[in-house]
Structure formats: C-alpha cells, structure tokens
Amino acid sequence: PDFEGGAAWFDDCALYTVPTNFIRFADRDWIVLDQWSTPGDNYYSTNCVSVDTNGWLHMELKKINGVWHCPFIEATQSLGFGDYRWHVGNKLERIDSNLVVGLFTYAQESVFNTNHNEVDIEVSRAFEGTETNCLVYTVQPYNIPGNSYSHPLETTNDLTTHRFGWRPDRVDWQTYYGHTPEPENDDHFIAAWRFEGRGIPIETNEVPYMNLWLFYTNAPYNTQ
C-alpha cells in the first residue's frame, strides 16, 4: 500500500538490456526478437532468423543448450490499410504438429489499450479443430463466433502466396499457388474468405509481424 514502507531482497540478480537486432528483408527493416515472449511463452532468438544472398527470409526452430528457440520478427514501420502479401517457398502444412506459423498485423496493447487489434494468417495443427483444417484466417478476438475461418491446406506446389486486403469496411484473405500479385487462374486458388461488419481493426500504429512458435511451449512432436 502507498502508506507503507518496504524493501525487496534478492539472493541473486542480473540486470541487462536486451539488444535491438535488425535485418533487412523485402526492402524493409525488421526487429528480430531475442527474449522470452508471447505467444506461447517461448524464447525467440536471433539464431533462428536469417536472410540469404537471394533476399529470402529463413525462419527456423533450433534447440540450443537444451532449450527450443523460435523466430519472431517485427516491422519497424506501420503500413495501415492495404494489401499484405507473403510469398512462401515451402509446404507450410508439413510443419510439426506443435508449431504455429503466424503472418499478421498487430498493435501492441500499449498503443490502443487492447490486444485485439490484429489480423491473422496462421498455419497450424496445434489449435483445437485444426488437425485437418490447418490454414486459419482471423480477425481478433478469435473466440467471437464468425471472427475466424479455417480451411484444409494440402498443397501440390512449394510456391504459395498468402495475403489479406485490409480495408475500413472488410478484410479479404486469399491463399493461392505461385508468387504473383493475383492468381494466374482459378485453378491456382486454395482458399479465400471475407470478413465484414463490426470488429474490423482501425489504423493505429500496428505493424506487420512474422513468427514460428511452439504451442504451449510443447517440444516438436518429432523432436526435429
């Protein structure tokens, strides 16, 4: 209480600043986390993120000194309404059953006094009900009926595009084959969904994020 004095005693203590690490990807600067953090209460590490000579981003899980480390990057620039498009170069549905891929925009709770200013594309078999429908589109909060849509992800091509168009009155998601601004033909479509009505996030200093994380910090099912 404010009217009482007090003291804190430590038998061991280490104080340090977390360094800010950056990478350059897709002509933008990104912060690479190196700390324990949500989601999943995982350790996110710079050791799990790299950009190769072709400019491709690599995000991987690594076991370091007995602890699983995950990748998590955060854009430095807020982009607002518009089209967000990710070109992926491998079969996301092959990820371990305890892993989650996240491609999303998010505003920290300190920005807007809520942690629900978020539009998501996720791939996982860890969520309840996603054992077969592992592609998930969501406007947070996910637990409101109608805020989320899942679709089976069984690809026949390594190259896929995952995108959403965020507007003041709707959000449109698409997943399709190829790395093109639009699907080249109807055969390239994998999934699509539109969200309209109340609950669409407003522009408020949100930024794009990408992560790969362990659900409830469960170790990979196949330990790889």
mmCIF file with all atom_site columns, C-alpha atoms in Angstrom:
data_model
loop_
_atom_site.group_PDB
_atom_site.id
_atom_site.type_symbol
_atom_site.label_atom_id
_atom_site.label_alt_id
_atom_site.label_comp_id
_atom_site.label_asym_id
_atom_site.label_entity_id
_atom_site.label_seq_id
_atom_site.pdbx_PDB_ins_code
_atom_site.Cartn_x
_atom_site.Cartn_y
_atom_site.Cartn_z
_atom_site.occupancy
_atom_site.B_iso_or_equiv
_atom_site.pdbx_formal_charge
_atom_site.auth_seq_id
_atom_site.auth_comp_id
_atom_site.auth_asym_id
_atom_site.auth_atom_id
_atom_site.pdbx_PDB_model_num
ATOM 1   C CA . PRO A 1 1   ? 0.000   0.000   0.000   1.00 0.00 ? 1   PRO A CA 1
ATOM 2   C CA . ASP A 1 2   ? 1.068   3.588   -0.654  1.00 0.00 ? 2   ASP A CA 1
ATOM 3   C CA . PHE A 1 3   ? 1.154   4.449   3.061   1.00 0.00 ? 3   PHE A CA 1
ATOM 4   C CA . GLU A 1 4   ? 3.572   1.662   3.970   1.00 0.00 ? 4   GLU A CA 1
ATOM 5   C CA . GLY A 1 5   ? 7.311   1.460   3.506   1.00 0.00 ? 5   GLY A CA 1
ATOM 6   C CA . GLY A 1 6   ? 9.019   -1.664  2.308   1.00 0.00 ? 6   GLY A CA 1
ATOM 7   C CA . ALA A 1 7   ? 12.066  -3.331  0.861   1.00 0.00 ? 7   ALA A CA 1
ATOM 8   C CA . ALA A 1 8   ? 12.934  -6.028  -1.666  1.00 0.00 ? 8   ALA A CA 1
ATOM 9   C CA . TRP A 1 9   ? 15.745  -8.513  -1.026  1.00 0.00 ? 9   TRP A CA 1
ATOM 10  C CA . PHE A 1 10  ? 17.454  -10.591 -3.724  1.00 0.00 ? 10  PHE A CA 1
ATOM 11  C CA . ASP A 1 11  ? 19.793  -13.516 -3.200  1.00 0.00 ? 11  ASP A CA 1
ATOM 12  C CA . ASP A 1 12  ? 20.808  -13.366 -6.860  1.00 0.00 ? 12  ASP A CA 1
ATOM 13  C CA . CYS A 1 13  ? 20.126  -10.839 -9.605  1.00 0.00 ? 13  CYS A CA 1
ATOM 14  C CA . ALA A 1 14  ? 21.296  -9.996  -13.111 1.00 0.00 ? 14  ALA A CA 1
ATOM 15  C CA . LEU A 1 15  ? 20.264  -6.820  -14.908 1.00 0.00 ? 15  LEU A CA 1
ATOM 16  C CA . TYR A 1 16  ? 20.849  -6.285  -18.607 1.00 0.00 ? 16  TYR A CA 1
ATOM 17  C CA . THR A 1 17  ? 19.416  -4.539  -21.621 1.00 0.00 ? 17  THR A CA 1
ATOM 18  C CA . VAL A 1 18  ? 18.050  -6.587  -24.478 1.00 0.00 ? 18  VAL A CA 1
ATOM 19  C CA . PRO A 1 19  ? 19.896  -5.558  -27.662 1.00 0.00 ? 19  PRO A CA 1
ATOM 20  C CA . THR A 1 20  ? 17.874  -4.437  -30.646 1.00 0.00 ? 20  THR A CA 1
ATOM 21  C CA . ASN A 1 21  ? 18.728  -6.609  -33.624 1.00 0.00 ? 21  ASN A CA 1
ATOM 22  C CA . PHE A 1 22  ? 17.707  -5.729  -37.174 1.00 0.00 ? 22  PHE A CA 1
ATOM 23  C CA . ILE A 1 23  ? 17.537  -7.476  -40.510 1.00 0.00 ? 23  ILE A CA 1
ATOM 24  C CA . ARG A 1 24  ? 16.741  -6.098  -43.948 1.00 0.00 ? 24  ARG A CA 1
ATOM 25  C CA . PHE A 1 25  ? 14.066  -8.063  -45.786 1.00 0.00 ? 25  PHE A CA 1
ATOM 26  C CA . ALA A 1 26  ? 11.615  -7.146  -48.560 1.00 0.00 ? 26  ALA A CA 1
ATOM 27  C CA . ASP A 1 27  ? 13.110  -3.632  -48.720 1.00 0.00 ? 27  ASP A CA 1
ATOM 28  C CA . ARG A 1 28  ? 12.156  -3.008  -45.097 1.00 0.00 ? 28  ARG A CA 1
ATOM 29  C CA . ASP A 1 29  ? 13.848  -3.055  -41.712 1.00 0.00 ? 29  ASP A CA 1
ATOM 30  C CA . TRP A 1 30  ? 12.671  -5.642  -39.171 1.00 0.00 ? 30  TRP A CA 1
ATOM 31  C CA . ILE A 1 31  ? 13.409  -6.056  -35.475 1.00 0.00 ? 31  ILE A CA 1
ATOM 32  C CA . VAL A 1 32  ? 14.452  -9.601  -34.528 1.00 0.00 ? 32  VAL A CA 1
ATOM 33  C CA . LEU A 1 33  ? 13.386  -10.588 -31.024 1.00 0.00 ? 33  LEU A CA 1
ATOM 34  C CA . ASP A 1 34  ? 15.908  -12.182 -28.676 1.00 0.00 ? 34  ASP A CA 1
ATOM 35  C CA . GLN A 1 35  ? 13.969  -12.772 -25.456 1.00 0.00 ? 35  GLN A CA 1
ATOM 36  C CA . TRP A 1 36  ? 11.226  -14.755 -23.753 1.00 0.00 ? 36  TRP A CA 1
ATOM 37  C CA . SER A 1 37  ? 7.888   -13.527 -25.035 1.00 0.00 ? 37  SER A CA 1
ATOM 38  C CA . THR A 1 38  ? 4.359   -14.383 -26.073 1.00 0.00 ? 38  THR A CA 1
ATOM 39  C CA . PRO A 1 39  ? 2.815   -16.096 -27.905 1.00 0.00 ? 39  PRO A CA 1
ATOM 40  C CA . GLY A 1 40  ? 3.370   -19.435 -26.264 1.00 0.00 ? 40  GLY A CA 1
ATOM 41  C CA . ASP A 1 41  ? 5.853   -18.176 -23.649 1.00 0.00 ? 41  ASP A CA 1
ATOM 42  C CA . ASN A 1 42  ? 8.694   -19.202 -25.955 1.00 0.00 ? 42  ASN A CA 1
ATOM 43  C CA . TYR A 1 43  ? 12.257  -17.997 -26.247 1.00 0.00 ? 43  TYR A CA 1
ATOM 44  C CA . TYR A 1 44  ? 12.607  -16.068 -29.505 1.00 0.00 ? 44  TYR A CA 1
ATOM 45  C CA . SER A 1 45  ? 16.149  -15.881 -30.789 1.00 0.00 ? 45  SER A CA 1
ATOM 46  C CA . THR A 1 46  ? 18.224  -14.119 -33.423 1.00 0.00 ? 46  THR A CA 1
ATOM 47  C CA . ASN A 1 47  ? 19.821  -17.512 -34.074 1.00 0.00 ? 47  ASN A CA 1
ATOM 48  C CA . CYS A 1 48  ? 16.602  -18.607 -35.788 1.00 0.00 ? 48  CYS A CA 1
ATOM 49  C CA . VAL A 1 49  ? 16.341  -15.833 -38.396 1.00 0.00 ? 49  VAL A CA 1
ATOM 50  C CA . SER A 1 50  ? 18.478  -15.159 -41.455 1.00 0.00 ? 50  SER A CA 1
ATOM 51  C CA . VAL A 1 51  ? 18.289  -13.662 -44.943 1.00 0.00 ? 51  VAL A CA 1
ATOM 52  C CA . ASP A 1 52  ? 20.207  -15.405 -47.720 1.00 0.00 ? 52  ASP A CA 1
ATOM 53  C CA . THR A 1 53  ? 22.031  -13.917 -50.704 1.00 0.00 ? 53  THR A CA 1
ATOM 54  C CA . ASN A 1 54  ? 18.851  -14.147 -52.785 1.00 0.00 ? 54  ASN A CA 1
ATOM 55  C CA . GLY A 1 55  ? 16.984  -11.985 -50.274 1.00 0.00 ? 55  GLY A CA 1
ATOM 56  C CA . TRP A 1 56  ? 14.858  -14.873 -49.000 1.00 0.00 ? 56  TRP A CA 1
ATOM 57  C CA . LEU A 1 57  ? 13.947  -14.910 -45.315 1.00 0.00 ? 57  LEU A CA 1
ATOM 58  C CA . HIS A 1 58  ? 14.593  -18.137 -43.392 1.00 0.00 ? 58  HIS A CA 1
ATOM 59  C CA . MET A 1 59  ? 12.807  -18.780 -40.080 1.00 0.00 ? 59  MET A CA 1
ATOM 60  C CA . GLU A 1 60  ? 13.583  -21.999 -38.258 1.00 0.00 ? 60  GLU A CA 1
ATOM 61  C CA . LEU A 1 61  ? 13.304  -23.705 -34.904 1.00 0.00 ? 61  LEU A CA 1
ATOM 62  C CA . LYS A 1 62  ? 16.544  -24.581 -33.094 1.00 0.00 ? 62  LYS A CA 1
ATOM 63  C CA . LYS A 1 63  ? 17.394  -26.414 -29.902 1.00 0.00 ? 63  LYS A CA 1
ATOM 64  C CA . ILE A 1 64  ? 20.197  -24.533 -28.138 1.00 0.00 ? 64  ILE A CA 1
ATOM 65  C CA . ASN A 1 65  ? 21.590  -25.695 -24.774 1.00 0.00 ? 65  ASN A CA 1
ATOM 66  C CA . GLY A 1 66  ? 18.524  -27.849 -24.239 1.00 0.00 ? 66  GLY A CA 1
ATOM 67  C CA . VAL A 1 67  ? 16.013  -25.045 -24.931 1.00 0.00 ? 67  VAL A CA 1
ATOM 68  C CA . TRP A 1 68  ? 13.937  -24.705 -28.078 1.00 0.00 ? 68  TRP A CA 1
ATOM 69  C CA . HIS A 1 69  ? 14.375  -21.289 -29.709 1.00 0.00 ? 69  HIS A CA 1
ATOM 70  C CA . CYS A 1 70  ? 11.846  -19.763 -32.110 1.00 0.00 ? 70  CYS A CA 1
ATOM 71  C CA . PRO A 1 71  ? 11.963  -16.947 -34.692 1.00 0.00 ? 71  PRO A CA 1
ATOM 72  C CA . PHE A 1 72  ? 9.951   -13.726 -34.356 1.00 0.00 ? 72  PHE A CA 1
ATOM 73  C CA . ILE A 1 73  ? 10.395  -10.532 -36.388 1.00 0.00 ? 73  ILE A CA 1
ATOM 74  C CA . GLU A 1 74  ? 8.574   -7.198  -36.180 1.00 0.00 ? 74  GLU A CA 1
ATOM 75  C CA . ALA A 1 75  ? 8.454   -4.500  -38.835 1.00 0.00 ? 75  ALA A CA 1
ATOM 76  C CA . THR A 1 76  ? 9.643   -1.026  -37.867 1.00 0.00 ? 76  THR A CA 1
ATOM 77  C CA . GLN A 1 77  ? 7.044   0.809   -39.959 1.00 0.00 ? 77  GLN A CA 1
ATOM 78  C CA . SER A 1 78  ? 3.265   0.955   -39.641 1.00 0.00 ? 78  SER A CA 1
ATOM 79  C CA . LEU A 1 79  ? 1.635   0.489   -43.051 1.00 0.00 ? 79  LEU A CA 1
ATOM 80  C CA . GLY A 1 80  ? -2.091  0.890   -42.341 1.00 0.00 ? 80  GLY A CA 1
ATOM 81  C CA . PHE A 1 81  ? -4.907  -0.200  -44.626 1.00 0.00 ? 81  PHE A CA 1
ATOM 82  C CA . GLY A 1 82  ? -3.868  -2.004  -47.778 1.00 0.00 ? 82  GLY A CA 1
ATOM 83  C CA . ASP A 1 83  ? -2.738  -5.345  -49.161 1.00 0.00 ? 83  ASP A CA 1
ATOM 84  C CA . TYR A 1 84  ? -0.360  -7.590  -47.223 1.00 0.00 ? 84  TYR A CA 1
ATOM 85  C CA . ARG A 1 85  ? 1.154   -10.414 -49.235 1.00 0.00 ? 85  ARG A CA 1
ATOM 86  C CA . TRP A 1 86  ? 3.624   -13.153 -48.269 1.00 0.00 ? 86  TRP A CA 1
ATOM 87  C CA . HIS A 1 87  ? 5.378   -15.373 -50.812 1.00 0.00 ? 87  HIS A CA 1
ATOM 88  C CA . VAL A 1 88  ? 6.221   -18.733 -49.219 1.00 0.00 ? 88  VAL A CA 1
ATOM 89  C CA . GLY A 1 89  ? 8.729   -21.163 -50.684 1.00 0.00 ? 89  GLY A CA 1
ATOM 90  C CA . ASN A 1 90  ? 7.885   -24.454 -48.989 1.00 0.00 ? 90  ASN A CA 1
ATOM 91  C CA . LYS A 1 91  ? 4.894   -26.569 -47.969 1.00 0.00 ? 91  LYS A CA 1
ATOM 92  C CA . LEU A 1 92  ? 3.674   -24.977 -44.758 1.00 0.00 ? 92  LEU A CA 1
ATOM 93  C CA . GLU A 1 93  ? 1.357   -27.865 -43.961 1.00 0.00 ? 93  GLU A CA 1
ATOM 94  C CA . ARG A 1 94  ? 4.424   -30.033 -43.349 1.00 0.00 ? 94  ARG A CA 1
ATOM 95  C CA . ILE A 1 95  ? 5.372   -28.156 -40.186 1.00 0.00 ? 95  ILE A CA 1
ATOM 96  C CA . ASP A 1 96  ? 5.429   -30.058 -36.914 1.00 0.00 ? 96  ASP A CA 1
ATOM 97  C CA . SER A 1 97  ? 2.041   -30.595 -35.266 1.00 0.00 ? 97  SER A CA 1
ATOM 98  C CA . ASN A 1 98  ? 3.062   -28.484 -32.234 1.00 0.00 ? 98  ASN A CA 1
ATOM 99  C CA . LEU A 1 99  ? 4.141   -25.475 -34.291 1.00 0.00 ? 99  LEU A CA 1
ATOM 100 C CA . VAL A 1 100 ? 2.278   -22.345 -35.396 1.00 0.00 ? 100 VAL A CA 1
ATOM 101 C CA . VAL A 1 101 ? 3.195   -20.096 -38.334 1.00 0.00 ? 101 VAL A CA 1
ATOM 102 C CA . GLY A 1 102 ? 1.985   -16.514 -37.887 1.00 0.00 ? 102 GLY A CA 1
ATOM 103 C CA . LEU A 1 103 ? 1.759   -13.839 -40.598 1.00 0.00 ? 103 LEU A CA 1
ATOM 104 C CA . PHE A 1 104 ? -0.142  -10.857 -39.234 1.00 0.00 ? 104 PHE A CA 1
ATOM 105 C CA . THR A 1 105 ? -0.554  -7.209  -38.344 1.00 0.00 ? 105 THR A CA 1
ATOM 106 C CA . TYR A 1 106 ? -0.804  -6.257  -34.688 1.00 0.00 ? 106 TYR A CA 1
ATOM 107 C CA . ALA A 1 107 ? -0.859  -3.179  -32.457 1.00 0.00 ? 107 ALA A CA 1
ATOM 108 C CA . GLN A 1 108 ? 0.678   -3.615  -29.033 1.00 0.00 ? 108 GLN A CA 1
ATOM 109 C CA . GLU A 1 109 ? -1.774  -3.278  -26.159 1.00 0.00 ? 109 GLU A CA 1
ATOM 110 C CA . SER A 1 110 ? 0.030   -0.129  -25.018 1.00 0.00 ? 110 SER A CA 1
ATOM 111 C CA . VAL A 1 111 ? -0.859  1.532   -28.331 1.00 0.00 ? 111 VAL A CA 1
ATOM 112 C CA . PHE A 1 112 ? -4.621  1.028   -28.273 1.00 0.00 ? 112 PHE A CA 1
ATOM 113 C CA . ASN A 1 113 ? -5.430  -0.360  -24.791 1.00 0.00 ? 113 ASN A CA 1
ATOM 114 C CA . THR A 1 114 ? -6.384  -3.738  -26.238 1.00 0.00 ? 114 THR A CA 1
ATOM 115 C CA . ASN A 1 115 ? -4.520  -6.739  -27.577 1.00 0.00 ? 115 ASN A CA 1
ATOM 116 C CA . HIS A 1 116 ? -7.219  -7.432  -30.165 1.00 0.00 ? 116 HIS A CA 1
ATOM 117 C CA . ASN A 1 117 ? -6.102  -5.038  -32.900 1.00 0.00 ? 117 ASN A CA 1
ATOM 118 C CA . GLU A 1 118 ? -4.905  -7.883  -35.086 1.00 0.00 ? 118 GLU A CA 1
ATOM 119 C CA . VAL A 1 119 ? -5.486  -9.515  -38.470 1.00 0.00 ? 119 VAL A CA 1
ATOM 120 C CA . ASP A 1 120 ? -4.006  -13.007 -38.829 1.00 0.00 ? 120 ASP A CA 1
ATOM 121 C CA . ILE A 1 121 ? -2.951  -15.668 -41.257 1.00 0.00 ? 121 ILE A CA 1
ATOM 122 C CA . GLU A 1 122 ? -1.876  -18.748 -39.341 1.00 0.00 ? 122 GLU A CA 1
ATOM 123 C CA . VAL A 1 123 ? -0.907  -22.278 -40.274 1.00 0.00 ? 123 VAL A CA 1
ATOM 124 C CA . SER A 1 124 ? -1.036  -24.914 -37.554 1.00 0.00 ? 124 SER A CA 1
ATOM 125 C CA . ARG A 1 125 ? -2.371  -28.281 -36.488 1.00 0.00 ? 125 ARG A CA 1
ATOM 126 C CA . ALA A 1 126 ? -1.955  -27.392 -32.809 1.00 0.00 ? 126 ALA A CA 1
ATOM 127 C CA . PHE A 1 127 ? -5.113  -25.308 -32.400 1.00 0.00 ? 127 PHE A CA 1
ATOM 128 C CA . GLU A 1 128 ? -8.293  -27.082 -31.403 1.00 0.00 ? 128 GLU A CA 1
ATOM 129 C CA . GLY A 1 129 ? -10.147 -28.116 -34.546 1.00 0.00 ? 129 GLY A CA 1
ATOM 130 C CA . THR A 1 130 ? -7.213  -27.570 -36.922 1.00 0.00 ? 130 THR A CA 1
ATOM 131 C CA . GLU A 1 131 ? -5.996  -31.155 -37.140 1.00 0.00 ? 131 GLU A CA 1
ATOM 132 C CA . THR A 1 132 ? -7.057  -31.181 -40.798 1.00 0.00 ? 132 THR A CA 1
ATOM 133 C CA . ASN A 1 133 ? -8.042  -27.546 -41.437 1.00 0.00 ? 133 ASN A CA 1
ATOM 134 C CA . CYS A 1 134 ? -4.643  -26.071 -40.710 1.00 0.00 ? 134 CYS A CA 1
ATOM 135 C CA . LEU A 1 135 ? -4.958  -22.752 -42.614 1.00 0.00 ? 135 LEU A CA 1
ATOM 136 C CA . VAL A 1 136 ? -6.640  -20.169 -40.373 1.00 0.00 ? 136 VAL A CA 1
ATOM 137 C CA . TYR A 1 137 ? -7.786  -16.598 -41.164 1.00 0.00 ? 137 TYR A CA 1
ATOM 138 C CA . THR A 1 138 ? -8.764  -14.480 -38.148 1.00 0.00 ? 138 THR A CA 1
ATOM 139 C CA . VAL A 1 139 ? -9.809  -11.030 -37.005 1.00 0.00 ? 139 VAL A CA 1
ATOM 140 C CA . GLN A 1 140 ? -9.071  -10.990 -33.282 1.00 0.00 ? 140 GLN A CA 1
ATOM 141 C CA . PRO A 1 141 ? -10.514 -11.853 -30.851 1.00 0.00 ? 141 PRO A CA 1
ATOM 142 C CA . TYR A 1 142 ? -10.754 -15.326 -32.361 1.00 0.00 ? 142 TYR A CA 1
ATOM 143 C CA . ASN A 1 143 ? -13.286 -16.600 -29.803 1.00 0.00 ? 143 ASN A CA 1
ATOM 144 C CA . ILE A 1 144 ? -16.117 -14.414 -31.136 1.00 0.00 ? 144 ILE A CA 1
ATOM 145 C CA . PRO A 1 145 ? -18.256 -16.548 -33.467 1.00 0.00 ? 145 PRO A CA 1
ATOM 146 C CA . GLY A 1 146 ? -17.650 -15.575 -37.078 1.00 0.00 ? 146 GLY A CA 1
ATOM 147 C CA . ASN A 1 147 ? -14.249 -13.975 -36.465 1.00 0.00 ? 147 ASN A CA 1
ATOM 148 C CA . SER A 1 148 ? -12.242 -16.922 -37.764 1.00 0.00 ? 148 SER A CA 1
ATOM 149 C CA . TYR A 1 149 ? -12.244 -19.259 -40.749 1.00 0.00 ? 149 TYR A CA 1
ATOM 150 C CA . SER A 1 150 ? -10.207 -22.410 -41.285 1.00 0.00 ? 150 SER A CA 1
ATOM 151 C CA . HIS A 1 151 ? -9.512  -24.351 -44.457 1.00 0.00 ? 151 HIS A CA 1
ATOM 152 C CA . PRO A 1 152 ? -7.569  -27.522 -45.322 1.00 0.00 ? 152 PRO A CA 1
ATOM 153 C CA . LEU A 1 153 ? -4.062  -26.840 -46.586 1.00 0.00 ? 153 LEU A CA 1
ATOM 154 C CA . GLU A 1 154 ? -2.831  -29.622 -48.858 1.00 0.00 ? 154 GLU A CA 1
ATOM 155 C CA . THR A 1 155 ? -0.575  -28.119 -51.492 1.00 0.00 ? 155 THR A CA 1
ATOM 156 C CA . THR A 1 156 ? 0.907   -29.686 -54.611 1.00 0.00 ? 156 THR A CA 1
ATOM 157 C CA . ASN A 1 157 ? 3.416   -26.883 -55.201 1.00 0.00 ? 157 ASN A CA 1
ATOM 158 C CA . ASP A 1 158 ? 6.105   -25.395 -52.950 1.00 0.00 ? 158 ASP A CA 1
ATOM 159 C CA . LEU A 1 159 ? 5.352   -21.826 -54.093 1.00 0.00 ? 159 LEU A CA 1
ATOM 160 C CA . THR A 1 160 ? 2.294   -20.253 -52.478 1.00 0.00 ? 160 THR A CA 1
ATOM 161 C CA . THR A 1 161 ? 1.046   -16.742 -51.772 1.00 0.00 ? 161 THR A CA 1
ATOM 162 C CA . HIS A 1 162 ? -0.844  -15.865 -48.588 1.00 0.00 ? 162 HIS A CA 1
ATOM 163 C CA . ARG A 1 163 ? -2.401  -12.418 -48.407 1.00 0.00 ? 163 ARG A CA 1
ATOM 164 C CA . PHE A 1 164 ? -5.111  -10.235 -46.956 1.00 0.00 ? 164 PHE A CA 1
ATOM 165 C CA . GLY A 1 165 ? -6.571  -6.938  -48.074 1.00 0.00 ? 165 GLY A CA 1
ATOM 166 C CA . TRP A 1 166 ? -7.426  -4.829  -45.021 1.00 0.00 ? 166 TRP A CA 1
ATOM 167 C CA . ARG A 1 167 ? -9.990  -2.081  -45.611 1.00 0.00 ? 167 ARG A CA 1
ATOM 168 C CA . PRO A 1 168 ? -12.106 0.081   -43.264 1.00 0.00 ? 168 PRO A CA 1
ATOM 169 C CA . ASP A 1 169 ? -15.204 -1.991  -44.097 1.00 0.00 ? 169 ASP A CA 1
ATOM 170 C CA . ARG A 1 170 ? -13.819 -5.510  -44.712 1.00 0.00 ? 170 ARG A CA 1
ATOM 171 C CA . VAL A 1 171 ? -10.873 -7.874  -44.753 1.00 0.00 ? 171 VAL A CA 1
ATOM 172 C CA . ASP A 1 172 ? -10.335 -10.241 -47.702 1.00 0.00 ? 172 ASP A CA 1
ATOM 173 C CA . TRP A 1 173 ? -7.986  -13.224 -47.453 1.00 0.00 ? 173 TRP A CA 1
ATOM 174 C CA . GLN A 1 174 ? -6.627  -15.382 -50.243 1.00 0.00 ? 174 GLN A CA 1
ATOM 175 C CA . THR A 1 175 ? -4.193  -18.268 -50.499 1.00 0.00 ? 175 THR A CA 1
ATOM 176 C CA . TYR A 1 176 ? -3.118  -19.462 -53.942 1.00 0.00 ? 176 TYR A CA 1
ATOM 177 C CA . TYR A 1 177 ? -0.306  -21.089 -55.894 1.00 0.00 ? 177 TYR A CA 1
ATOM 178 C CA . GLY A 1 178 ? 2.511   -19.041 -57.346 1.00 0.00 ? 178 GLY A CA 1
ATOM 179 C CA . HIS A 1 179 ? 4.266   -15.821 -56.394 1.00 0.00 ? 179 HIS A CA 1
ATOM 180 C CA . THR A 1 180 ? 2.123   -13.345 -58.285 1.00 0.00 ? 180 THR A CA 1
ATOM 181 C CA . PRO A 1 181 ? 0.102   -10.277 -57.254 1.00 0.00 ? 181 PRO A CA 1
ATOM 182 C CA . GLU A 1 182 ? -3.070  -12.080 -58.349 1.00 0.00 ? 182 GLU A CA 1
ATOM 183 C CA . PRO A 1 183 ? -3.825  -15.767 -59.006 1.00 0.00 ? 183 PRO A CA 1
ATOM 184 C CA . GLU A 1 184 ? -2.993  -16.578 -62.603 1.00 0.00 ? 184 GLU A CA 1
ATOM 185 C CA . ASN A 1 185 ? -6.169  -18.633 -62.998 1.00 0.00 ? 185 ASN A CA 1
ATOM 186 C CA . ASP A 1 186 ? -8.974  -20.222 -60.973 1.00 0.00 ? 186 ASP A CA 1
ATOM 187 C CA . ASP A 1 187 ? -7.036  -23.481 -60.656 1.00 0.00 ? 187 ASP A CA 1
ATOM 188 C CA . HIS A 1 188 ? -4.451  -21.666 -58.537 1.00 0.00 ? 188 HIS A CA 1
ATOM 189 C CA . PHE A 1 189 ? -6.931  -20.814 -55.750 1.00 0.00 ? 189 PHE A CA 1
ATOM 190 C CA . ILE A 1 190 ? -6.537  -22.711 -52.476 1.00 0.00 ? 190 ILE A CA 1
ATOM 191 C CA . ALA A 1 191 ? -8.710  -20.691 -50.087 1.00 0.00 ? 191 ALA A CA 1
ATOM 192 C CA . ALA A 1 192 ? -10.456 -17.339 -49.702 1.00 0.00 ? 192 ALA A CA 1
ATOM 193 C CA . TRP A 1 193 ? -12.628 -15.626 -47.101 1.00 0.00 ? 193 TRP A CA 1
ATOM 194 C CA . ARG A 1 194 ? -14.185 -12.193 -46.450 1.00 0.00 ? 194 ARG A CA 1
ATOM 195 C CA . PHE A 1 195 ? -14.920 -10.616 -43.068 1.00 0.00 ? 195 PHE A CA 1
ATOM 196 C CA . GLU A 1 196 ? -17.353 -7.697  -42.909 1.00 0.00 ? 196 GLU A CA 1
ATOM 197 C CA . GLY A 1 197 ? -19.226 -5.819  -40.237 1.00 0.00 ? 197 GLY A CA 1
ATOM 198 C CA . ARG A 1 198 ? -18.267 -4.865  -36.713 1.00 0.00 ? 198 ARG A CA 1
ATOM 199 C CA . GLY A 1 199 ? -14.864 -5.655  -35.295 1.00 0.00 ? 199 GLY A CA 1
ATOM 200 C CA . ILE A 1 200 ? -12.593 -4.668  -38.174 1.00 0.00 ? 200 ILE A CA 1
ATOM 201 C CA . PRO A 1 201 ? -9.398  -3.185  -36.682 1.00 0.00 ? 201 PRO A CA 1
ATOM 202 C CA . ILE A 1 202 ? -8.748  0.508   -37.256 1.00 0.00 ? 202 ILE A CA 1
ATOM 203 C CA . GLU A 1 203 ? -5.418  2.016   -38.279 1.00 0.00 ? 203 GLU A CA 1
ATOM 204 C CA . THR A 1 204 ? -3.477  2.640   -35.082 1.00 0.00 ? 204 THR A CA 1
ATOM 205 C CA . ASN A 1 205 ? 0.305   2.194   -35.341 1.00 0.00 ? 205 ASN A CA 1
ATOM 206 C CA . GLU A 1 206 ? 0.026   -1.551  -35.940 1.00 0.00 ? 206 GLU A CA 1
ATOM 207 C CA . VAL A 1 207 ? 2.929   -3.216  -37.741 1.00 0.00 ? 207 VAL A CA 1
ATOM 208 C CA . PRO A 1 208 ? 3.416   -6.490  -39.629 1.00 0.00 ? 208 PRO A CA 1
ATOM 209 C CA . TYR A 1 209 ? 4.855   -9.463  -37.762 1.00 0.00 ? 209 TYR A CA 1
ATOM 210 C CA . MET A 1 210 ? 6.067   -12.948 -38.660 1.00 0.00 ? 210 MET A CA 1
ATOM 211 C CA . ASN A 1 211 ? 6.742   -15.771 -36.255 1.00 0.00 ? 211 ASN A CA 1
ATOM 212 C CA . LEU A 1 212 ? 7.076   -19.522 -35.846 1.00 0.00 ? 212 LEU A CA 1
ATOM 213 C CA . TRP A 1 213 ? 6.278   -20.710 -32.338 1.00 0.00 ? 213 TRP A CA 1
ATOM 214 C CA . LEU A 1 214 ? 5.632   -23.739 -30.182 1.00 0.00 ? 214 LEU A CA 1
ATOM 215 C CA . PHE A 1 215 ? 2.087   -24.103 -28.912 1.00 0.00 ? 215 PHE A CA 1
ATOM 216 C CA . TYR A 1 216 ? 2.190   -24.036 -25.073 1.00 0.00 ? 216 TYR A CA 1
ATOM 217 C CA . THR A 1 217 ? 5.970   -24.481 -25.445 1.00 0.00 ? 217 THR A CA 1
ATOM 218 C CA . ASN A 1 218 ? 5.393   -28.140 -26.325 1.00 0.00 ? 218 ASN A CA 1
ATOM 219 C CA . ALA A 1 219 ? 8.511   -29.608 -27.900 1.00 0.00 ? 219 ALA A CA 1
ATOM 220 C CA . PRO A 1 220 ? 8.226   -30.534 -31.581 1.00 0.00 ? 220 PRO A CA 1
ATOM 221 C CA . TYR A 1 221 ? 6.373   -33.813 -31.899 1.00 0.00 ? 221 TYR A CA 1
ATOM 222 C CA . ASN A 1 222 ? 9.176   -35.388 -33.928 1.00 0.00 ? 222 ASN A CA 1
ATOM 223 C CA . THR A 1 223 ? 11.888  -33.594 -31.867 1.00 0.00 ? 223 THR A CA 1
ATOM 224 C CA . GLN A 1 224 ? 13.331  -32.036 -35.037 1.00 0.00 ? 224 GLN A CA 1
#
